[in-house]
PDB file of N, CA, C and O and ligand atoms in Angstrom:
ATOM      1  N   UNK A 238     122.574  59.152 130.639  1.00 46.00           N
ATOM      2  CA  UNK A 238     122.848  58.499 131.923  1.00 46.00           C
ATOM      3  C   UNK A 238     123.149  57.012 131.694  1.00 46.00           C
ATOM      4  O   UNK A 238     122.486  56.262 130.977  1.00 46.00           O
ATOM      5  N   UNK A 239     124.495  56.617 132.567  1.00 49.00           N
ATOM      6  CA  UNK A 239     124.555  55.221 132.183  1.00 49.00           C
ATOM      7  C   UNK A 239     123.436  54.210 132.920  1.00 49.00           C
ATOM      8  O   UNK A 239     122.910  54.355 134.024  1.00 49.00           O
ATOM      9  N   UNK A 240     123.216  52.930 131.750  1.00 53.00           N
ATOM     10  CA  UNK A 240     122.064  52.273 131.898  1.00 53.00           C
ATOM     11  C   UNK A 240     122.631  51.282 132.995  1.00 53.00           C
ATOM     12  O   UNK A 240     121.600  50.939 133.573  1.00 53.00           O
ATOM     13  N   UNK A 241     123.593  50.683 133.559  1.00 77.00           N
ATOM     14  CA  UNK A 241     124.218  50.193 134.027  1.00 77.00           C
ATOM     15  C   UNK A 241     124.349  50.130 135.316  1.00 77.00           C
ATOM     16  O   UNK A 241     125.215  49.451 135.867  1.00 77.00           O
ATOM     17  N   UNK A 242     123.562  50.781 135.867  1.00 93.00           N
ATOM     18  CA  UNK A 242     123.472  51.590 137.241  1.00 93.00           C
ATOM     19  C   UNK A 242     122.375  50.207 137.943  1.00 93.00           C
ATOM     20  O   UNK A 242     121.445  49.807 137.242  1.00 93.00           O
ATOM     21  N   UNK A 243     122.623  49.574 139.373  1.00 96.00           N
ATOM     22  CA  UNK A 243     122.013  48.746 140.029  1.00 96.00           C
ATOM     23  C   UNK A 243     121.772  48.993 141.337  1.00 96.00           C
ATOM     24  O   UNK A 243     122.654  49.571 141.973  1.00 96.00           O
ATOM     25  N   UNK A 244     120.780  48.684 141.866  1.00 97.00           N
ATOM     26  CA  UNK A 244     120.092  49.489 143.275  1.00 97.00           C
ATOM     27  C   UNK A 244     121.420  48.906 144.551  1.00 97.00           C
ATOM     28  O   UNK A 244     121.810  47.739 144.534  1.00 97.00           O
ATOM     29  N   UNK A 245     121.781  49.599 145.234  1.00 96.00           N
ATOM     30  CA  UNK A 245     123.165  49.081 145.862  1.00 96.00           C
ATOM     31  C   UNK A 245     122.376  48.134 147.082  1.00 96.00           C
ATOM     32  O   UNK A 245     123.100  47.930 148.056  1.00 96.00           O
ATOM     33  N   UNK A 246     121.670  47.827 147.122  1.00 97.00           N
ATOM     34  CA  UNK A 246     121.101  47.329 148.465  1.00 97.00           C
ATOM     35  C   UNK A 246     120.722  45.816 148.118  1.00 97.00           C
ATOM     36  O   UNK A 246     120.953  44.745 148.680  1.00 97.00           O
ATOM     37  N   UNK A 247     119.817  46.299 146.572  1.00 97.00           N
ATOM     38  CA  UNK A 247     118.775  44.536 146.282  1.00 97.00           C
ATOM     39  C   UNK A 247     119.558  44.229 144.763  1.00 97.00           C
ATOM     40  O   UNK A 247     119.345  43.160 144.190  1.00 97.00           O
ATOM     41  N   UNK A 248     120.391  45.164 144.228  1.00 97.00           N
ATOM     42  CA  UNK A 248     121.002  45.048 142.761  1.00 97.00           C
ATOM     43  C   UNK A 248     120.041  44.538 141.889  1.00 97.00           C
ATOM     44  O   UNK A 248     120.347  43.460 141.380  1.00 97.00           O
ATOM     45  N   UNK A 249     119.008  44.995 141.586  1.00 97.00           N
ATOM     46  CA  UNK A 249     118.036  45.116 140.470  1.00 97.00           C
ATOM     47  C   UNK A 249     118.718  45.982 139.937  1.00 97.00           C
ATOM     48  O   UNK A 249     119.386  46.797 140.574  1.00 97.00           O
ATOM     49  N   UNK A 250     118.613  45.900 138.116  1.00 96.00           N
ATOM     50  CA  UNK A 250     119.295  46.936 137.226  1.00 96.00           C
ATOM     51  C   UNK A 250     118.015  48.071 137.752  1.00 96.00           C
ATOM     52  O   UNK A 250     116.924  47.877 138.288  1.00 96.00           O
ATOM     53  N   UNK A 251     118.835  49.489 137.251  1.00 96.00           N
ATOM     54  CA  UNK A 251     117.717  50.645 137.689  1.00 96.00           C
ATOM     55  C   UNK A 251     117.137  51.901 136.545  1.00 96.00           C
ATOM     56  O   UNK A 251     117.771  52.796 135.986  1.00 96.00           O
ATOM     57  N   UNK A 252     116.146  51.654 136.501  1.00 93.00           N
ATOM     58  CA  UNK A 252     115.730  52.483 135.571  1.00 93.00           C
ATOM     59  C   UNK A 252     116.094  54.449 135.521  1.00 93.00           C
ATOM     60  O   UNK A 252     116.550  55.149 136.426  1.00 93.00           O
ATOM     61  N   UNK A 253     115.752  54.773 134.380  1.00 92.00           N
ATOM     62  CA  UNK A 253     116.512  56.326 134.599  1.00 92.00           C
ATOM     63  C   UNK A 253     115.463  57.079 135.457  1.00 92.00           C
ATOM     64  O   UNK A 253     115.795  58.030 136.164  1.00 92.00           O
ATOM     65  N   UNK A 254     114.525  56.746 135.397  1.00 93.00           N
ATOM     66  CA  UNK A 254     113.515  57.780 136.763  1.00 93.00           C
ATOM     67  C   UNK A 254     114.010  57.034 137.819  1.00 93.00           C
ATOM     68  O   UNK A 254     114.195  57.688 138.845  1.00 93.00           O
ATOM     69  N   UNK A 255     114.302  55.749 137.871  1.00 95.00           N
ATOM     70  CA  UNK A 255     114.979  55.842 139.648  1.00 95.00           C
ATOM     71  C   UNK A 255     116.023  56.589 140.007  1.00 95.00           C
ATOM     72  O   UNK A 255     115.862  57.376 140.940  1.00 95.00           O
ATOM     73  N   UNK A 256     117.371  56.498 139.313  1.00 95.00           N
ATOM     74  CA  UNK A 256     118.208  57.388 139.626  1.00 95.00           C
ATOM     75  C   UNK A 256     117.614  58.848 139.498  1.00 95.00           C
ATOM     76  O   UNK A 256     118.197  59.602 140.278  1.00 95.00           O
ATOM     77  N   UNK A 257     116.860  59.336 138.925  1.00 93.00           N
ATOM     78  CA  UNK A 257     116.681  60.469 139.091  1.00 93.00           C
ATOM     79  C   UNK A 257     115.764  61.030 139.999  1.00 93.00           C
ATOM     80  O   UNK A 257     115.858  62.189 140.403  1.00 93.00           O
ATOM     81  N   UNK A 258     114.732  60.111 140.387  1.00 95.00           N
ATOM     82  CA  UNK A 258     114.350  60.321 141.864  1.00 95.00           C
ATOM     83  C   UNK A 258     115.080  60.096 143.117  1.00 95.00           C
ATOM     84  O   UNK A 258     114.621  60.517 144.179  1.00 95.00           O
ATOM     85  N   UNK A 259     116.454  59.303 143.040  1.00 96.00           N
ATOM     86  CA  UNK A 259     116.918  59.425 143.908  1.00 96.00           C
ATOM     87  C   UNK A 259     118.103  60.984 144.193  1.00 96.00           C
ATOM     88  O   UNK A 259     118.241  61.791 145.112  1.00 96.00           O
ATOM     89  N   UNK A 260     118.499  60.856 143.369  1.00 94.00           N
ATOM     90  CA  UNK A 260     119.118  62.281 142.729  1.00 94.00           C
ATOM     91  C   UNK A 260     117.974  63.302 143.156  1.00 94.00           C
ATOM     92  O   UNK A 260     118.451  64.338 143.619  1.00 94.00           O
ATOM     93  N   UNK A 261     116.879  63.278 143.124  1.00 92.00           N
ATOM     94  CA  UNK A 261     116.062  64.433 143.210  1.00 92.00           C
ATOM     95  C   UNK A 261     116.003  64.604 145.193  1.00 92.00           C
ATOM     96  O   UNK A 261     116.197  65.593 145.899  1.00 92.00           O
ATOM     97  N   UNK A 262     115.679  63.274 145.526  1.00 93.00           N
ATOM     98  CA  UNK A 262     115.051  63.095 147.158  1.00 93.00           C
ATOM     99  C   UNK A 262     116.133  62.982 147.794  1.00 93.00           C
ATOM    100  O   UNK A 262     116.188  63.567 148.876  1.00 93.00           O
ATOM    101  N   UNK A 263     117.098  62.351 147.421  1.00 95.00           N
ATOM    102  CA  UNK A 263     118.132  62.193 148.439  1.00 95.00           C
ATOM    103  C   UNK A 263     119.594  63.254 148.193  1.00 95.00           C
ATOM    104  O   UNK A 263     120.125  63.911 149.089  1.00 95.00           O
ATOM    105  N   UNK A 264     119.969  63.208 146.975  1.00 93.00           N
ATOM    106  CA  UNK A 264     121.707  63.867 147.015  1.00 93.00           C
ATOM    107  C   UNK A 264     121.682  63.977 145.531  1.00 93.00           C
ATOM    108  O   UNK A 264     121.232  63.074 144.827  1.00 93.00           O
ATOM    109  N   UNK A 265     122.184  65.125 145.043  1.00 94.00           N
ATOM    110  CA  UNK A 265     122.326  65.351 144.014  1.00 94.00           C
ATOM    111  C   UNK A 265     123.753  65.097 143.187  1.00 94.00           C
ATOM    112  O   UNK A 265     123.936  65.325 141.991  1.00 94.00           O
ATOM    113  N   UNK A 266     124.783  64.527 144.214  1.00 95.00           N
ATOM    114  CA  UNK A 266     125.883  63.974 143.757  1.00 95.00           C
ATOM    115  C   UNK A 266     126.240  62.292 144.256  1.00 95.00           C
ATOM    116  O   UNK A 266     127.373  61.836 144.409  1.00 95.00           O
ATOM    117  N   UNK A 267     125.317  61.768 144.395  1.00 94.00           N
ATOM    118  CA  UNK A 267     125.156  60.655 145.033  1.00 94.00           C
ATOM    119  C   UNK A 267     125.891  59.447 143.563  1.00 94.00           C
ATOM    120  O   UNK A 267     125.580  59.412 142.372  1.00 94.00           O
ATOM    121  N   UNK A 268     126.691  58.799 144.175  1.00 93.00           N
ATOM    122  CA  UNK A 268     127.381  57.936 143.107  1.00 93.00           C
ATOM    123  C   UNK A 268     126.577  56.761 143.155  1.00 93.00           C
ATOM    124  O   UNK A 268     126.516  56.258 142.033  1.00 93.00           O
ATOM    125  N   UNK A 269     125.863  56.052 144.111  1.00 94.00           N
ATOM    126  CA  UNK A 269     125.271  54.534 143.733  1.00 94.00           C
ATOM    127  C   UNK A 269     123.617  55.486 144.601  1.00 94.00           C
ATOM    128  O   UNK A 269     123.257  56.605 144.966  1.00 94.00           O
ATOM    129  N   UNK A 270     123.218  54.320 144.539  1.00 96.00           N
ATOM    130  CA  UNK A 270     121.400  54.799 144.143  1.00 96.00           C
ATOM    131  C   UNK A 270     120.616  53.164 144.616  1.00 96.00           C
ATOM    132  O   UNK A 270     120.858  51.957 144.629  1.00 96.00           O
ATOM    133  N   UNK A 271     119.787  53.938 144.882  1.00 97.00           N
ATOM    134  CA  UNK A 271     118.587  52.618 145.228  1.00 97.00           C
ATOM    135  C   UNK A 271     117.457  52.875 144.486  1.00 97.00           C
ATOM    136  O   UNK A 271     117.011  53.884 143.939  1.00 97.00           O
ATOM    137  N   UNK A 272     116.949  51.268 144.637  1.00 97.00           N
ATOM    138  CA  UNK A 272     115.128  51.149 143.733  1.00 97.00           C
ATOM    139  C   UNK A 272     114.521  51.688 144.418  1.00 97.00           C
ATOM    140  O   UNK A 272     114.830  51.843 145.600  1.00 97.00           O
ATOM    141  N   UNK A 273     113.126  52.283 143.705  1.00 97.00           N
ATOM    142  CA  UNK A 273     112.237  52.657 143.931  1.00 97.00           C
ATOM    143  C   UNK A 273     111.418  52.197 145.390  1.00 97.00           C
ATOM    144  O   UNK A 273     110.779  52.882 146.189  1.00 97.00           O
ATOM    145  N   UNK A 274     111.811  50.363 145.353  1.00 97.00           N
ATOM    146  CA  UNK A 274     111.296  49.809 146.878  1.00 97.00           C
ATOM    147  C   UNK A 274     112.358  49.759 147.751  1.00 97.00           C
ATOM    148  O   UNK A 274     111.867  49.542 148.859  1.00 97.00           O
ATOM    149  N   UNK A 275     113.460  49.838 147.832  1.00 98.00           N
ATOM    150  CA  UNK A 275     114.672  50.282 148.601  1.00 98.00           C
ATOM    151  C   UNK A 275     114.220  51.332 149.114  1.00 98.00           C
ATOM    152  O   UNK A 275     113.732  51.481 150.235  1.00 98.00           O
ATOM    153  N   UNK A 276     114.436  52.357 147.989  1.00 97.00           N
ATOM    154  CA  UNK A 276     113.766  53.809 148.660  1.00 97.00           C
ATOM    155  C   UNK A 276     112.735  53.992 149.983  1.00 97.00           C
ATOM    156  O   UNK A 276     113.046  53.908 151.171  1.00 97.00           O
ATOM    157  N   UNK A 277     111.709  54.206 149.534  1.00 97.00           N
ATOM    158  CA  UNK A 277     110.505  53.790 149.886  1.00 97.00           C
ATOM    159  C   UNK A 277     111.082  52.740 151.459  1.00 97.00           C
ATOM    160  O   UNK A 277     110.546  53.087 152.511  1.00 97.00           O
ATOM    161  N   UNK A 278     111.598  52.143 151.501  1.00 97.00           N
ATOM    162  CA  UNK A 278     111.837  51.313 152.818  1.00 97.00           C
ATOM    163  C   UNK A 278     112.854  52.413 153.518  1.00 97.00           C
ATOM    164  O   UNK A 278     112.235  52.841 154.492  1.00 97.00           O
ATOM    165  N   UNK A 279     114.193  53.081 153.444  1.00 95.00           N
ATOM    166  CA  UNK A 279     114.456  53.975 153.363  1.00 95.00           C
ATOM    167  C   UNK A 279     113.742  55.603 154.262  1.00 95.00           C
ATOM    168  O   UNK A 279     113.943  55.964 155.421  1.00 95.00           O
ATOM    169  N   UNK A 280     113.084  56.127 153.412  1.00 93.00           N
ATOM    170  CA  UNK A 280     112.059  57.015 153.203  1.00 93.00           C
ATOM    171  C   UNK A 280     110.991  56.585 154.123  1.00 93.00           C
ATOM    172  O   UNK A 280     110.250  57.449 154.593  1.00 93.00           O
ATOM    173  N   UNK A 281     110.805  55.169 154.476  1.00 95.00           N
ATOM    174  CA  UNK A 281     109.518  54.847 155.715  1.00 95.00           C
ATOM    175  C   UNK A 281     108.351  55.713 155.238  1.00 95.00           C
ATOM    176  O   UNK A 281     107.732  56.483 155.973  1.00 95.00           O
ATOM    177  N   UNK A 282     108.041  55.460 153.574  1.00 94.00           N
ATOM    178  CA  UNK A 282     107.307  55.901 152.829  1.00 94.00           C
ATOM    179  C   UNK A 282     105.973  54.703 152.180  1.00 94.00           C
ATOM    180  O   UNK A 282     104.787  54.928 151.936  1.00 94.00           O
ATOM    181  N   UNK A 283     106.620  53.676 152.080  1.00 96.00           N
ATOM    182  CA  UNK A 283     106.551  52.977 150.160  1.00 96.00           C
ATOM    183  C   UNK A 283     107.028  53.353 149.051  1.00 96.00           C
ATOM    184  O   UNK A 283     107.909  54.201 148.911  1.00 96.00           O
ATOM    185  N   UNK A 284     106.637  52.921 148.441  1.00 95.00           N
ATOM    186  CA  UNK A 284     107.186  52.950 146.842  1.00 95.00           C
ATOM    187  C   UNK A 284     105.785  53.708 146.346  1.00 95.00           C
ATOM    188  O   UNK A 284     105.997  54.293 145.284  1.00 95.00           O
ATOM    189  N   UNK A 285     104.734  53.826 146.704  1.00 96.00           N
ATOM    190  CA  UNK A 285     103.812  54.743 145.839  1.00 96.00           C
ATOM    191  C   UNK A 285     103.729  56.125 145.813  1.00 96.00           C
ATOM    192  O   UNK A 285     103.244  56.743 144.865  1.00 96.00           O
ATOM    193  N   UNK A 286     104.296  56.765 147.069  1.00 96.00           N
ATOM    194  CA  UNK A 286     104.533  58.222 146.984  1.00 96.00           C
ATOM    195  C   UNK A 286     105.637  59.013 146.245  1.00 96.00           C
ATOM    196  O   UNK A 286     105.810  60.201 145.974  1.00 96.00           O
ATOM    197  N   UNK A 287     106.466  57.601 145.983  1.00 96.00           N
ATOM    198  CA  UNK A 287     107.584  57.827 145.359  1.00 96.00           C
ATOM    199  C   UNK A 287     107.261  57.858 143.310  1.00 96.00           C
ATOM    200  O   UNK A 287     107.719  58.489 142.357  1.00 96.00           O
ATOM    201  N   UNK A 288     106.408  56.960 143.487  1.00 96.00           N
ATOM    202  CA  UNK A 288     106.175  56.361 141.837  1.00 96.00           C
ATOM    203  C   UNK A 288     105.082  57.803 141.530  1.00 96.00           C
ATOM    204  O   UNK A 288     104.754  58.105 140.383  1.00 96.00           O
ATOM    205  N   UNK A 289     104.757  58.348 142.384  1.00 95.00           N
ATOM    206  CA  UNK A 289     103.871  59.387 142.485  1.00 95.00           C
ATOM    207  C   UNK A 289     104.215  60.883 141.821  1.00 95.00           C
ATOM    208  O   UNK A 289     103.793  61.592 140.907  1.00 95.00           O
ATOM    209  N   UNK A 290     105.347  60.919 142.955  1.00 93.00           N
ATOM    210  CA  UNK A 290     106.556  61.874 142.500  1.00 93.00           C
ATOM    211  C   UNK A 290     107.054  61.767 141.349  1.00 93.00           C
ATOM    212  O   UNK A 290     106.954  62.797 140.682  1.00 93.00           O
ATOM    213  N   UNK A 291     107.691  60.679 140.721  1.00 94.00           N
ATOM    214  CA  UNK A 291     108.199  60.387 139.380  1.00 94.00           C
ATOM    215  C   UNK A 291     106.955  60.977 138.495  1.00 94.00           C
ATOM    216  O   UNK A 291     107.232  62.023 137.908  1.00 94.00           O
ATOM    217  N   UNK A 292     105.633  60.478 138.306  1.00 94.00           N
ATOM    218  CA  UNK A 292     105.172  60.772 137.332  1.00 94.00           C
ATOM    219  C   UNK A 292     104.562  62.831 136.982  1.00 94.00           C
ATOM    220  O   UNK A 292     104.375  63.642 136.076  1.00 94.00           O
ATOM    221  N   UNK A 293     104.498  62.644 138.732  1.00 93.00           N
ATOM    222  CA  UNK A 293     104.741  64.068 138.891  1.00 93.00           C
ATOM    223  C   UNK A 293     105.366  64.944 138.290  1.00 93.00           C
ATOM    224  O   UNK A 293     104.702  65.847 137.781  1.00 93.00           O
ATOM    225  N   UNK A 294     106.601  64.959 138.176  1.00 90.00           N
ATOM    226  CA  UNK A 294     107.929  65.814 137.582  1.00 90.00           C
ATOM    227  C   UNK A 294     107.678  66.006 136.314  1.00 90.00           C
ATOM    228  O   UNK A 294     107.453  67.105 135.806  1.00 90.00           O
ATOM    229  N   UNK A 295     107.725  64.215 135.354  1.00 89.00           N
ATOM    230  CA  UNK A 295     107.540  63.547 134.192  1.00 89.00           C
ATOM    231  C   UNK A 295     106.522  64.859 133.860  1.00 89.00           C
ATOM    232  O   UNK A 295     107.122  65.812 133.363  1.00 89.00           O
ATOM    233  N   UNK A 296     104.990  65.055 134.073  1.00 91.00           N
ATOM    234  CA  UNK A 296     104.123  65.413 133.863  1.00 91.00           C
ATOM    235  C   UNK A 296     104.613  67.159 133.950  1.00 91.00           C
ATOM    236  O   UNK A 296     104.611  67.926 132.987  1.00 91.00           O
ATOM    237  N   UNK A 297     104.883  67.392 134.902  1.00 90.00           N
ATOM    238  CA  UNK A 297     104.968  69.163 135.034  1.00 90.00           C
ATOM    239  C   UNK A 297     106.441  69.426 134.165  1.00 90.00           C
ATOM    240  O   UNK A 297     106.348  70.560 133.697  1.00 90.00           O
ATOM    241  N   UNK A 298     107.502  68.931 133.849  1.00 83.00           N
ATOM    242  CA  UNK A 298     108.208  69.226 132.974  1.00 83.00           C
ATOM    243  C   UNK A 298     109.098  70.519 133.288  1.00 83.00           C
ATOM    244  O   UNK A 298     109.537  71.404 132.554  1.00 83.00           O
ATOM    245  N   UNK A 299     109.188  70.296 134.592  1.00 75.00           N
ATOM    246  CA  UNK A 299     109.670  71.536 135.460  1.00 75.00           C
ATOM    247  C   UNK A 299     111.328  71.198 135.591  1.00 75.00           C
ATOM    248  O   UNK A 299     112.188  72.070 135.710  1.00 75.00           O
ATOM    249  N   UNK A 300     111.554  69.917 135.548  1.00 78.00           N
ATOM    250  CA  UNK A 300     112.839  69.507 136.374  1.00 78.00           C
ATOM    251  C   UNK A 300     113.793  68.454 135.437  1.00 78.00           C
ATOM    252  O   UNK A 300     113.766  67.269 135.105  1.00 78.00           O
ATOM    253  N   UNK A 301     114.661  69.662 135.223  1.00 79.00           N
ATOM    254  CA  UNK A 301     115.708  68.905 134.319  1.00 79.00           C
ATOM    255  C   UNK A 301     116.283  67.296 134.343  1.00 79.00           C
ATOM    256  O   UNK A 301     117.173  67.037 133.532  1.00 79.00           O
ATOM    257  N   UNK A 302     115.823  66.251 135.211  1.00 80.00           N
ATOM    258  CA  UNK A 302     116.429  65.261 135.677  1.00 80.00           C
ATOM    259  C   UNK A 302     115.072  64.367 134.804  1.00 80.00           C
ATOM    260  O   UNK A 302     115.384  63.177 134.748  1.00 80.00           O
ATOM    261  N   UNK A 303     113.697  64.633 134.134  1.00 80.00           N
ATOM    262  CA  UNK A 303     112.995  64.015 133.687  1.00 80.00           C
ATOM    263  C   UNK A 303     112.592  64.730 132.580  1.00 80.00           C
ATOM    264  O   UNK A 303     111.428  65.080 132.386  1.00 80.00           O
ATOM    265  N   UNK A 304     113.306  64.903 132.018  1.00 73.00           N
ATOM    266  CA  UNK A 304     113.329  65.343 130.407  1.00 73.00           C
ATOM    267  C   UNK A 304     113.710  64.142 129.993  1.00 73.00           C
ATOM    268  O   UNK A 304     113.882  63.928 128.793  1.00 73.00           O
TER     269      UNK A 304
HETATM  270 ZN1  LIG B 437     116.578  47.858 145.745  1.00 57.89          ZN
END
């Protein structure tokens, strides 16, 4: 995945579990992507249910997007 990728809202560079949580929660063909606190504002969540989820996946090893 290119590293190059920046949250379209606050343009922080974005790490590969963000795009792939966004890819996971929002659209699976989604061309630009938001941070984790974008999200989370978004989502009318936070960012911890989200960072939650990430380690989630990470951990169960279920979901091709966190390999
Ligand atoms: Zn952002």
């Amino acid at each position: 995945m290119p590293s190059d990728r920046t949250c379209r809202n606050c343009r922080v560079p974005l790490q590969t579990d963000d795009v792939a949580i966004y890819l996971k929660l929002v659209s699976r063909s989604a061309k630009d992507f938001l941070c984790i606190d974008c999200l989370g504002v978004q989502l009318e969540c936070g960012r911890e249910p989200i960072e939650r989820l990430i380690q989630y996946y990470r951990d169960s090893g279920m979901c091709v997007l966190f390999r």
